[in-house]
CSV table of C-alpha atoms and ligand atoms in Angstrom, one decimal:
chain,number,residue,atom,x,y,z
A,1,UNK,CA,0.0,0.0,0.0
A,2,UNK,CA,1.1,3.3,-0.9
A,3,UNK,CA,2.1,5.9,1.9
A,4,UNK,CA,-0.8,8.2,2.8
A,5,UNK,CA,-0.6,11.7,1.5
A,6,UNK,CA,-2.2,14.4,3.1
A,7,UNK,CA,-3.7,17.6,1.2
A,8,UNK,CA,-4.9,20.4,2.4
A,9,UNK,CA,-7.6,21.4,0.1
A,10,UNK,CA,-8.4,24.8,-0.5
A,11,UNK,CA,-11.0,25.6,-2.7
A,12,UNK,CA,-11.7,29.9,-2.0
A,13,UNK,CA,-13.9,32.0,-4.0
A,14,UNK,CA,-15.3,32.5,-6.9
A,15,UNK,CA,-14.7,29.9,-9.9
A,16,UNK,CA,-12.5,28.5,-6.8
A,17,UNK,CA,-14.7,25.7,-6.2
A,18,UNK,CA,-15.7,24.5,-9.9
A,19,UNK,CA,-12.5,24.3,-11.0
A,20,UNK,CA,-11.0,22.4,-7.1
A,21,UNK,CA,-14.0,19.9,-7.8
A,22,UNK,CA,-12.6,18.9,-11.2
A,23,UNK,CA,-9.1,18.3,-9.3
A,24,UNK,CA,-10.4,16.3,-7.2
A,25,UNK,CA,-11.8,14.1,-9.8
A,26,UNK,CA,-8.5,13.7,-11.2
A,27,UNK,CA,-6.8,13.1,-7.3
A,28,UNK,CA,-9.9,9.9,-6.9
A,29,UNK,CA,-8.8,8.8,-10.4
A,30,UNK,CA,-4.9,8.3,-9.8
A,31,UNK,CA,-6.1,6.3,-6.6
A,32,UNK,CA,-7.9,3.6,-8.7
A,33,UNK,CA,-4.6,4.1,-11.4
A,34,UNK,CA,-2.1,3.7,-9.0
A,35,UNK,CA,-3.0,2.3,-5.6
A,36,UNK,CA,-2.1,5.9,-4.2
A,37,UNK,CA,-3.6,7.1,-1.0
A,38,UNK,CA,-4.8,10.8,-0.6
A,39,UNK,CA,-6.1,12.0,2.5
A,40,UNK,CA,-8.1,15.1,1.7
A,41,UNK,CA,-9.2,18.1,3.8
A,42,UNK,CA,-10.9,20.9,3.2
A,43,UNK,CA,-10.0,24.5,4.6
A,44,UNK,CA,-11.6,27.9,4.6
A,45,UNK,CA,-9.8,30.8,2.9
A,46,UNK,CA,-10.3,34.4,1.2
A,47,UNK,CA,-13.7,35.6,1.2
A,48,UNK,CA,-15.6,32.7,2.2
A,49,UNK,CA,-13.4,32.6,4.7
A,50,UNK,CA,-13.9,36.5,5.6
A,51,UNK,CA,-17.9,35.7,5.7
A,52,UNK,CA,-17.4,32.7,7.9
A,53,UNK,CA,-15.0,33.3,10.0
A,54,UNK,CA,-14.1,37.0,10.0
A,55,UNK,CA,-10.5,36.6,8.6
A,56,UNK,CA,-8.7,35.8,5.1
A,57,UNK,CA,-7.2,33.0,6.9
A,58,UNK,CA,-8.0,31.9,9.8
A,59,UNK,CA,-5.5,29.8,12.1
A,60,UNK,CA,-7.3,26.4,11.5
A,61,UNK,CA,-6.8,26.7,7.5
A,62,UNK,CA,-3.3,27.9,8.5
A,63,UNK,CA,-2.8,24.5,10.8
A,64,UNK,CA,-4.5,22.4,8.0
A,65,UNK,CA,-1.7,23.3,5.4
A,66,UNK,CA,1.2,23.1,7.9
A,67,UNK,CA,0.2,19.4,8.6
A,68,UNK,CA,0.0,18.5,5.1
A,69,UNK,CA,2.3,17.6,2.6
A,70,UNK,CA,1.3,20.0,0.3
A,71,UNK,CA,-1.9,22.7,-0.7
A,72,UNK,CA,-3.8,22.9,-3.5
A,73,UNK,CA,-5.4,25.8,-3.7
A,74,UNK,CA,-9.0,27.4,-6.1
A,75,UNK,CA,-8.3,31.1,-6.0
A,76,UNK,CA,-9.3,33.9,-4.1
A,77,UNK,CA,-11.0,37.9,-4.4
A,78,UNK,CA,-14.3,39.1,-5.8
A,79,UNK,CA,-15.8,41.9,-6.0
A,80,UNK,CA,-18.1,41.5,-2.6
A,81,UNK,CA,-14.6,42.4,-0.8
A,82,UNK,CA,-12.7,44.8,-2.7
A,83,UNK,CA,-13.4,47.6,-0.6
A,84,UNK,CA,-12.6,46.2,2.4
A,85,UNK,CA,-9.8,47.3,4.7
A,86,UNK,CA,-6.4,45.5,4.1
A,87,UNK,CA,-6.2,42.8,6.5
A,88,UNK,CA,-9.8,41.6,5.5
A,89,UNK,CA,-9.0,41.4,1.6
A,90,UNK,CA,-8.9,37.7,0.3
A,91,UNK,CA,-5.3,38.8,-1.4
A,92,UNK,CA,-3.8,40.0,2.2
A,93,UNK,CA,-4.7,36.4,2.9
A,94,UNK,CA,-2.4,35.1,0.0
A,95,UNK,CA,0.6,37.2,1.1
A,96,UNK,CA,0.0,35.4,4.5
A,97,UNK,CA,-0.4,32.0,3.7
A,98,UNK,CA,2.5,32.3,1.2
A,99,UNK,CA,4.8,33.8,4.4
A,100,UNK,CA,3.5,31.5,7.2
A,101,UNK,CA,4.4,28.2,4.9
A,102,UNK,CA,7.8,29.8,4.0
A,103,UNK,CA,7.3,29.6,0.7
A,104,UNK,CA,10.1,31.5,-1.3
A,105,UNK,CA,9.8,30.4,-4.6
A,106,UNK,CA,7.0,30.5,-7.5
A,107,UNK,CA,7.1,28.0,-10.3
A,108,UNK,CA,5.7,28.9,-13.8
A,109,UNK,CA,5.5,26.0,-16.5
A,110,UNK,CA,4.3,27.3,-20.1
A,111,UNK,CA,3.5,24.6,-22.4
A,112,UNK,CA,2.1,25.5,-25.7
A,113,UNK,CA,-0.6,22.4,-26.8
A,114,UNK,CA,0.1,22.1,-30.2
A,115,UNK,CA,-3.4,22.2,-31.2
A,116,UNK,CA,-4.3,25.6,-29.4
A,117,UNK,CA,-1.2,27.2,-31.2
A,118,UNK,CA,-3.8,29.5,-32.7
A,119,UNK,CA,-4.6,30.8,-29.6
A,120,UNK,CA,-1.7,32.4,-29.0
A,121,UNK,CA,-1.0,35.8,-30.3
A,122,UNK,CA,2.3,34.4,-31.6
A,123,UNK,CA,2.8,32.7,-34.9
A,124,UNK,CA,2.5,29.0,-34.8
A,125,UNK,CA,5.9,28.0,-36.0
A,126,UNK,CA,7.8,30.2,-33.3
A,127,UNK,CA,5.6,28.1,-30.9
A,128,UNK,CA,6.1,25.1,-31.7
A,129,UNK,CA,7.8,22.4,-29.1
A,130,UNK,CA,7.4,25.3,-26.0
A,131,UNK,CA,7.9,23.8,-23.2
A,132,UNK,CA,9.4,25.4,-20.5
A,133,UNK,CA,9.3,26.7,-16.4
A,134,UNK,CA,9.9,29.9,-15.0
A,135,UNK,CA,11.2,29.7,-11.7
A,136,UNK,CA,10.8,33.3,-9.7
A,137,UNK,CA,12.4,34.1,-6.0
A,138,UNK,CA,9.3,35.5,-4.3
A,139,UNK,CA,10.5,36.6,-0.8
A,140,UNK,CA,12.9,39.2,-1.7
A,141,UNK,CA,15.2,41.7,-3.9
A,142,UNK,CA,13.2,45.4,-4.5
A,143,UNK,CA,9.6,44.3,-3.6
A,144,UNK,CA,10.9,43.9,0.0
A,145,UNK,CA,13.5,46.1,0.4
A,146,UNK,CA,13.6,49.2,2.7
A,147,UNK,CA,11.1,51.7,0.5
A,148,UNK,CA,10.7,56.2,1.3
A,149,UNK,CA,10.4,59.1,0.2
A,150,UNK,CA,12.5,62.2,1.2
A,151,UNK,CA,12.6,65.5,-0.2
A,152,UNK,CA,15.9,67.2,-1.9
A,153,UNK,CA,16.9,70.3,-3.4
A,154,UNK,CA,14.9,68.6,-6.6
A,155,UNK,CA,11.3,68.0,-5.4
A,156,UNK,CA,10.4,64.9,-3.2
A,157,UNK,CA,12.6,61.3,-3.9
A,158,UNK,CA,11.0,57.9,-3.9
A,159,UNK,CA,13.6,55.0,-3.4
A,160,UNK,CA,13.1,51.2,-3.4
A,161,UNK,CA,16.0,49.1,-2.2
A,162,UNK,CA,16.8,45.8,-3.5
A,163,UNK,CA,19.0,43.8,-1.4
A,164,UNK,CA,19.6,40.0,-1.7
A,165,UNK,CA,22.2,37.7,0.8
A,166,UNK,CA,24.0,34.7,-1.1
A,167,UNK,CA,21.7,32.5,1.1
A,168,UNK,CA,18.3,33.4,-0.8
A,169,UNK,CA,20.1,33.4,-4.2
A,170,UNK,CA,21.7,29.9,-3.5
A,171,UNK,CA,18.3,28.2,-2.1
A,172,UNK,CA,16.3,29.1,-5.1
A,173,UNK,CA,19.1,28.8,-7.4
A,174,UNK,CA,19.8,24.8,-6.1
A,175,UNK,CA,16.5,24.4,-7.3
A,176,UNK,CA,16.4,25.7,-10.5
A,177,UNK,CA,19.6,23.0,-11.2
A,178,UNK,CA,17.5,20.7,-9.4
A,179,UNK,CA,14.1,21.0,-11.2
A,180,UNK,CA,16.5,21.2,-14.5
A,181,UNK,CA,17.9,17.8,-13.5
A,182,UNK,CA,14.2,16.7,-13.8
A,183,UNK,CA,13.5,17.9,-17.3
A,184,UNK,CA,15.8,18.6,-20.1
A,185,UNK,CA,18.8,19.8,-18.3
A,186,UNK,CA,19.3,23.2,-19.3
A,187,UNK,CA,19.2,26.4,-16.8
A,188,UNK,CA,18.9,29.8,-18.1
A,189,UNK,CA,20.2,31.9,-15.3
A,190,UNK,CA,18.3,35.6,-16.0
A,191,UNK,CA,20.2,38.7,-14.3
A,192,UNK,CA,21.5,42.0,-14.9
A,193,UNK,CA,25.0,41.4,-14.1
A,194,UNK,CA,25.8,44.3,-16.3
A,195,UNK,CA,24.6,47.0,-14.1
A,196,UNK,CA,23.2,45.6,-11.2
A,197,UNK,CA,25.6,44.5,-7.7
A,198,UNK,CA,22.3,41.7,-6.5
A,199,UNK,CA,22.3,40.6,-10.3
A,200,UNK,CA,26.7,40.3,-9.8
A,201,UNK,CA,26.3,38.2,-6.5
A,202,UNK,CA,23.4,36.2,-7.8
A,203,UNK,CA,25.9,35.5,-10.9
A,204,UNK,CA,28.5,34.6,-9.2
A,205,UNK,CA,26.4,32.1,-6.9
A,206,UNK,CA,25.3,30.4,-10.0
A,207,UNK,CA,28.7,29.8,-11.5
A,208,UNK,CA,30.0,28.7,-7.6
A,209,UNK,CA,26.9,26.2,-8.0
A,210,UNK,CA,27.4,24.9,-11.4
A,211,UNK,CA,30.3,22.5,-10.9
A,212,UNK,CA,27.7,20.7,-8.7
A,213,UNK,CA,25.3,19.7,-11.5
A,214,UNK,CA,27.8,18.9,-13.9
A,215,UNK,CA,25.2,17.4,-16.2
A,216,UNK,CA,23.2,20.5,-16.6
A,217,UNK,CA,24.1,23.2,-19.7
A,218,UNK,CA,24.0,26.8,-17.4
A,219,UNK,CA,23.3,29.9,-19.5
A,220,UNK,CA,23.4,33.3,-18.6
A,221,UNK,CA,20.9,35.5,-20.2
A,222,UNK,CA,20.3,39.2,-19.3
A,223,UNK,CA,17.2,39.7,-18.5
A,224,UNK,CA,16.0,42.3,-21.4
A,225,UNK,CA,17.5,39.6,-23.7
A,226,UNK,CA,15.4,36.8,-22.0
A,227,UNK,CA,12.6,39.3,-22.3
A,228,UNK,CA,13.5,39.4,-26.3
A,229,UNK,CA,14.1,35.9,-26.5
A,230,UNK,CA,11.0,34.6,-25.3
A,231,UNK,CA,9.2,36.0,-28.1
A,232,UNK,CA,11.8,34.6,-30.8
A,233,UNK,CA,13.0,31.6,-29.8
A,234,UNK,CA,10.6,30.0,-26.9
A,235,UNK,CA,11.4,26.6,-27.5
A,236,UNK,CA,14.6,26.7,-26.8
A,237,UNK,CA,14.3,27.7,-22.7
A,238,UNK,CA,13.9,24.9,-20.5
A,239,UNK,CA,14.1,26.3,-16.8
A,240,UNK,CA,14.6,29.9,-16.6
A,241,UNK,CA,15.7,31.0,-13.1
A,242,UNK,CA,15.8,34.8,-11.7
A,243,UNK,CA,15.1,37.1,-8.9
A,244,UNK,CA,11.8,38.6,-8.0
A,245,UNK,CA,10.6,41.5,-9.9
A,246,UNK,CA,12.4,39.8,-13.2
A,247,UNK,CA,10.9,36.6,-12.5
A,248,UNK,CA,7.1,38.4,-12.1
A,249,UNK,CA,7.3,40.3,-15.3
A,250,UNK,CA,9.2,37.1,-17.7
A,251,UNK,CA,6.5,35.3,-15.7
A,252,UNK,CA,3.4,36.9,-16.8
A,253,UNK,CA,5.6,36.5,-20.8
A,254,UNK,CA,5.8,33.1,-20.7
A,255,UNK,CA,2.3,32.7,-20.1
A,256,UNK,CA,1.0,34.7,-22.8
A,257,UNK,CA,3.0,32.5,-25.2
A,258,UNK,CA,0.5,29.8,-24.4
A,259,UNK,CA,-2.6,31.8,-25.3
A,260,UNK,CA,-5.0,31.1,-22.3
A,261,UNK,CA,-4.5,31.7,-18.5
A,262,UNK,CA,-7.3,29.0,-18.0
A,263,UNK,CA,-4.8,26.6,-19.5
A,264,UNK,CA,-2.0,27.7,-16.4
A,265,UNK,CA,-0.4,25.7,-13.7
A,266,UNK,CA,1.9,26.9,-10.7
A,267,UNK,CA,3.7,25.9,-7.6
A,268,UNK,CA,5.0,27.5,-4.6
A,269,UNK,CA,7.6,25.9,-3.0
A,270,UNK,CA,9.6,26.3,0.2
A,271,UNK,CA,12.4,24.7,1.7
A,272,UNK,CA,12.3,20.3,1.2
A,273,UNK,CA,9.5,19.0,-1.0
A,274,UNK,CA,6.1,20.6,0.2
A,275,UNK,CA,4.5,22.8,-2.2
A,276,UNK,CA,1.1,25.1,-2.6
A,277,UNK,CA,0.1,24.1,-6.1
A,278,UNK,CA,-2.6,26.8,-7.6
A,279,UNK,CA,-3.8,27.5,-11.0
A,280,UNK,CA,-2.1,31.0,-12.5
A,281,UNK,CA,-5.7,32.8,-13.0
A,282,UNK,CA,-8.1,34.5,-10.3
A,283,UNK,CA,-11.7,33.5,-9.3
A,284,UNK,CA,-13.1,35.3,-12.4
A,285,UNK,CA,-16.1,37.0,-11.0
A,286,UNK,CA,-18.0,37.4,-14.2
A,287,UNK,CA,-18.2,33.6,-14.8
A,288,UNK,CA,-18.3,32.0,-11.3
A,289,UNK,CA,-21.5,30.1,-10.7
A,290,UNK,CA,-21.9,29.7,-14.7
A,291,UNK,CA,-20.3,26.3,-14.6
A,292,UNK,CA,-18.1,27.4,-17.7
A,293,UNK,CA,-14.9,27.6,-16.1
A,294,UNK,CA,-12.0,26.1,-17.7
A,295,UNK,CA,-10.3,23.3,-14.9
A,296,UNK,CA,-7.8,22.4,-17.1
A,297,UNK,CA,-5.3,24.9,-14.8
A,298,UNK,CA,-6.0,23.2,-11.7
A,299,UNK,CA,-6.1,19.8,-13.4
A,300,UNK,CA,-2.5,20.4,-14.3
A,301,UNK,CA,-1.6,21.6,-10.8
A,302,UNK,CA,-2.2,18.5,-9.4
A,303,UNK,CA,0.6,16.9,-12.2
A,304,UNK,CA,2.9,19.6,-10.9
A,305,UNK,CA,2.0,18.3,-7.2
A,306,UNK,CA,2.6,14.8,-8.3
A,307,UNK,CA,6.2,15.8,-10.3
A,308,UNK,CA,7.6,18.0,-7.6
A,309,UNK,CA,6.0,16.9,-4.1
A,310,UNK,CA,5.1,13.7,-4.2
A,311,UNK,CA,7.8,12.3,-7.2
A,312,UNK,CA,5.0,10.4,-9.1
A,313,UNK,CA,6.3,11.2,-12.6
A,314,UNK,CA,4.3,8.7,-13.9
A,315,UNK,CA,1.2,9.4,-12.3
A,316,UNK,CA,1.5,13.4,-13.5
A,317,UNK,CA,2.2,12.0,-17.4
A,318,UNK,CA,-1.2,10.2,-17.2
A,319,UNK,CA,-2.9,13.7,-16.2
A,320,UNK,CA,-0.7,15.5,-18.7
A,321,UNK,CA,-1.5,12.9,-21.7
A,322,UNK,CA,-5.4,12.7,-20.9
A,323,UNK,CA,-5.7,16.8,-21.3
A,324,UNK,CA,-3.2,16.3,-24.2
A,325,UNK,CA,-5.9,13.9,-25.9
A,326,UNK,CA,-9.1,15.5,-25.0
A,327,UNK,CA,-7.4,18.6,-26.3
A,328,UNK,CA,-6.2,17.0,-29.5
A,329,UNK,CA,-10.4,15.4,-29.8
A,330,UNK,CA,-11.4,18.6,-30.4
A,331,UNK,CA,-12.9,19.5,-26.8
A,332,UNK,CA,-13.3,23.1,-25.4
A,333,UNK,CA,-14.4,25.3,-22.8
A,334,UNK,CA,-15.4,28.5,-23.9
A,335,UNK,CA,-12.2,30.7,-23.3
A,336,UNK,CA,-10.0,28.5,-25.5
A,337,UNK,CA,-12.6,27.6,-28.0
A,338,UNK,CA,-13.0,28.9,-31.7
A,339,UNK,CA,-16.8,28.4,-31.7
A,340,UNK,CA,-18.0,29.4,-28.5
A,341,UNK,CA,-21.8,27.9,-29.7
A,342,UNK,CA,-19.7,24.3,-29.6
A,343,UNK,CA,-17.7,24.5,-26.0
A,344,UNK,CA,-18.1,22.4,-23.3
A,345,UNK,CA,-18.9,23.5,-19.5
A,346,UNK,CA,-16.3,22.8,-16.3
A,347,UNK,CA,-18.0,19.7,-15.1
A,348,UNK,CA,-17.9,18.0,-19.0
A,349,UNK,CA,-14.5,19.2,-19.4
A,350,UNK,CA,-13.2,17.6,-16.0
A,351,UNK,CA,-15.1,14.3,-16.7
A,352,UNK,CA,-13.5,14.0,-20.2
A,353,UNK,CA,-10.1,14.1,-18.5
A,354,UNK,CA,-10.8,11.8,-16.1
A,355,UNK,CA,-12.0,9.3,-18.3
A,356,UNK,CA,-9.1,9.6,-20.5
A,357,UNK,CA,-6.4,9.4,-17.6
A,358,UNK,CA,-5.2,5.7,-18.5
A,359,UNK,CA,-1.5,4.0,-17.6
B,1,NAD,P1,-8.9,36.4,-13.3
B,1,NAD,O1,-7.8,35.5,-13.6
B,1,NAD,O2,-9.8,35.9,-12.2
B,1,NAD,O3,-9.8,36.6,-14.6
B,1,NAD,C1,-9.3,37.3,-15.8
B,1,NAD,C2,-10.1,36.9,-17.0
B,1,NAD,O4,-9.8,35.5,-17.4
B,1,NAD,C3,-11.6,36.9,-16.7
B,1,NAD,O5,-12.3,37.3,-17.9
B,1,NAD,C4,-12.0,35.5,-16.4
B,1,NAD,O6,-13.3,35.1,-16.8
B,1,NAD,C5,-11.0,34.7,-17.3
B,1,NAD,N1,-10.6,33.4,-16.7
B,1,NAD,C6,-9.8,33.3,-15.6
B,1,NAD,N2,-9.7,32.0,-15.3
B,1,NAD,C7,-10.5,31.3,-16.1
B,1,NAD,C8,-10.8,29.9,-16.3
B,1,NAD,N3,-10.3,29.0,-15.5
B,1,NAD,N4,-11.6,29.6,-17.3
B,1,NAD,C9,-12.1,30.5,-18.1
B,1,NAD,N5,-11.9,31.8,-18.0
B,1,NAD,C10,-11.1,32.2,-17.0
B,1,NAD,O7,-8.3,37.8,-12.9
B,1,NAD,P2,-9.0,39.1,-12.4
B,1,NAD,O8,-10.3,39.3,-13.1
B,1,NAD,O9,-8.0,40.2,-12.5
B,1,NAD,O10,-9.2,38.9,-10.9
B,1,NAD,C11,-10.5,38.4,-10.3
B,1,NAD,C12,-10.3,38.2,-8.8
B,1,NAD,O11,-9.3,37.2,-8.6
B,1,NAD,C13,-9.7,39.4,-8.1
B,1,NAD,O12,-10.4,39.5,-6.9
B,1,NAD,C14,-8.3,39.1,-7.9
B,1,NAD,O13,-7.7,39.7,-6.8
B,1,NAD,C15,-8.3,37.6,-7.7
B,1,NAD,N6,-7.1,36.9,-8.1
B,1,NAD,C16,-6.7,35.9,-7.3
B,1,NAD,C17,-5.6,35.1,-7.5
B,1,NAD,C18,-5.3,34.0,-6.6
B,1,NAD,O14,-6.2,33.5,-5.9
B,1,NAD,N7,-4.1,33.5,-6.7
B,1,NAD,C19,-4.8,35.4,-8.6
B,1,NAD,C20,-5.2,36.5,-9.5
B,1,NAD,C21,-6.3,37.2,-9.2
């Protein structure tokens, strides 16, 4: 019998719910594939969570994760709570969670299905055989550094700090080599070495690492080249490492290159194997309750759970071959469909997948 694994089971607001149940679907499935055992249970968080119990995240859900071996997580927000004060908005609750698990790096694959090539805004042949991870240091660099405002001879000065120690730059970069070990062995390491002293340590760190992972190909890219490069030669990036604020901008690139952010997976990851797995998109407000959500985002997250957490690469090829075929049948939901008058709802969508997951 397979060990036990415990997830915490998150499902928020919004489109949250429809898309989680889908996962689940797909978790129940690999059971009956595999003889895996998932222990399942389910939290309050965001705005449901603000309704209920009068907090984005109350100290149960909080416990819930901690004792689990990893999170998989709807989304959170909606309009009902925008104008609430901070610390009772669904996103202060994401900061939170992300902090209290210790979760300091965010993992982006982009994979472009060859038959939704269309959707992208790019032309097909650039496209073709994209297939790669963008791994992003969430924790520090300018977003947290010291931030004021003072005023000089010139008017009033705003100034952001970005400061990095060799300890945060080697723990996420040790897992770019690692996660590159997994796939096609090549790391593009994205800085500004040229101009910037973080990007010159976080450089040097990588070329310290190297030697270590002698089997993977280390590139260094500057990041307005990666920036360019993304657009002309995709295919050729396997796992892209770099700091925060590069990592949220190439980030957000990558993902347009595969046409639809229903189509988006992601992990955060912190120290060892656990991991909050999450689809890329929000809870869509304008289509929650409409059962038309695309689930193939959080359908993938649970592959991502199963490559990086729990190491069932086989398991996660099963998941990533049944969308693959369903895709290649012809089946849509509305946001990546042609014709709109011929798409297929959340709850069809999930069931297709599920009936084509097969060893
Ligand atoms: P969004 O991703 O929710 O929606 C953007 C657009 O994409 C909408 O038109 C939506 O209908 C569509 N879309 C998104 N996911 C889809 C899916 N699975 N299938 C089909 N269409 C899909 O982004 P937004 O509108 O900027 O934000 C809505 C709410 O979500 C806000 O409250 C925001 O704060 C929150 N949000 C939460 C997370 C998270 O939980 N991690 C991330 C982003 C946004």
């Amino acid at each position: 019998m397979a060990e036990v694994k415990k997830i915490a089971v998150i499902a928020g607001d919004g489109i949250g719910p429809e898309v989680v149940a889908e996962a689940e679907k797909v978790l129940k499935k690999t059971e009956e594939l595999f003889g895996y055992q998932f222990e399942l249970e389910h939290g309050l968080f965001g705005g449901i969570a603000i309704d209920e119990k009068g907090t984005p995240l109350p100290q149960e859900t909080l416990d819930l994760c901690k004792k689990a071996d990893a999170v998989l997580l709807g989304a959170v927000g909606g309009p009902k709570w925008d104008n609430n004060s901070k610390e009772l908005r669904p996103e202060t609750g994401l900061l939170g969670i992300r902090k209290a698990l210790g979760l300091f790096s965010n993992i982006r694959p982009a994979v472009v299905f060859d038959c939704l090539k269309d959707a992208s805004t790019l032309k097909p042949e650039v496209l073709e055989g994209t297939d790669l991870i963008v791994i992003r240091e969430l924790t520090g660099g300018i977003y947290f550094g010291e931030k004021f405002r003072r005023d000089t001879e010139n008017g009033q000065e705003a100034v952001d700090t970005c400061v990095y120690n060799v300890t945060e730059v080697e723990r996420i970069v040790r897992q770019g080599f690692e996660v590159a070990r997994t796939r096609r062995k090549k790391l593009a390491s994205v800085d500004k070495a040229n101009v910037l002293e973080t990007s010159r340590l976080w450089r040097e760190t990588v070329n310290r690492i190297a030697p270590e992972y002698p089997d993977v190909e280390v590139e260094h890219v500057l990041v307005d080249n990666c920036a360019m490069q993304l657009l002309r030669r995709p295919s050729s990036f396997d796992v892209i490492v770099t700091e925060n604020m590069f990592g949220d901008i190439l980030s957000d690139e990558a993902a347009m290159l595969t046409g639809s952010i229903g189509m988006l997976q992601s992990a955060s990851m912190g120290e060892g194997s656990f991991g909050l797995y999450e689809p890329v998109h929000g809870s869509a407000p304008d289509i929650a309750g409409q059962g038309i959500a695309n689930p193939i985002a959080t359908i993938l997250s649970v592959a991502l759970m199963f490559r990086l957490t729990f190491g069932y690469a086989e398991a996660a090829d099963v998941i990533e071959r049944a969308v693959k075929n369903v895709l290649d049948a012809g089946h849509r939901t509305g946001d990546i469909a042609v014709d709109k008058s011929k798409s297929i709802g959340t709850v069809a969508m999930g069931e297709l997948i599920v009936n084509a997951m097969a060893r």
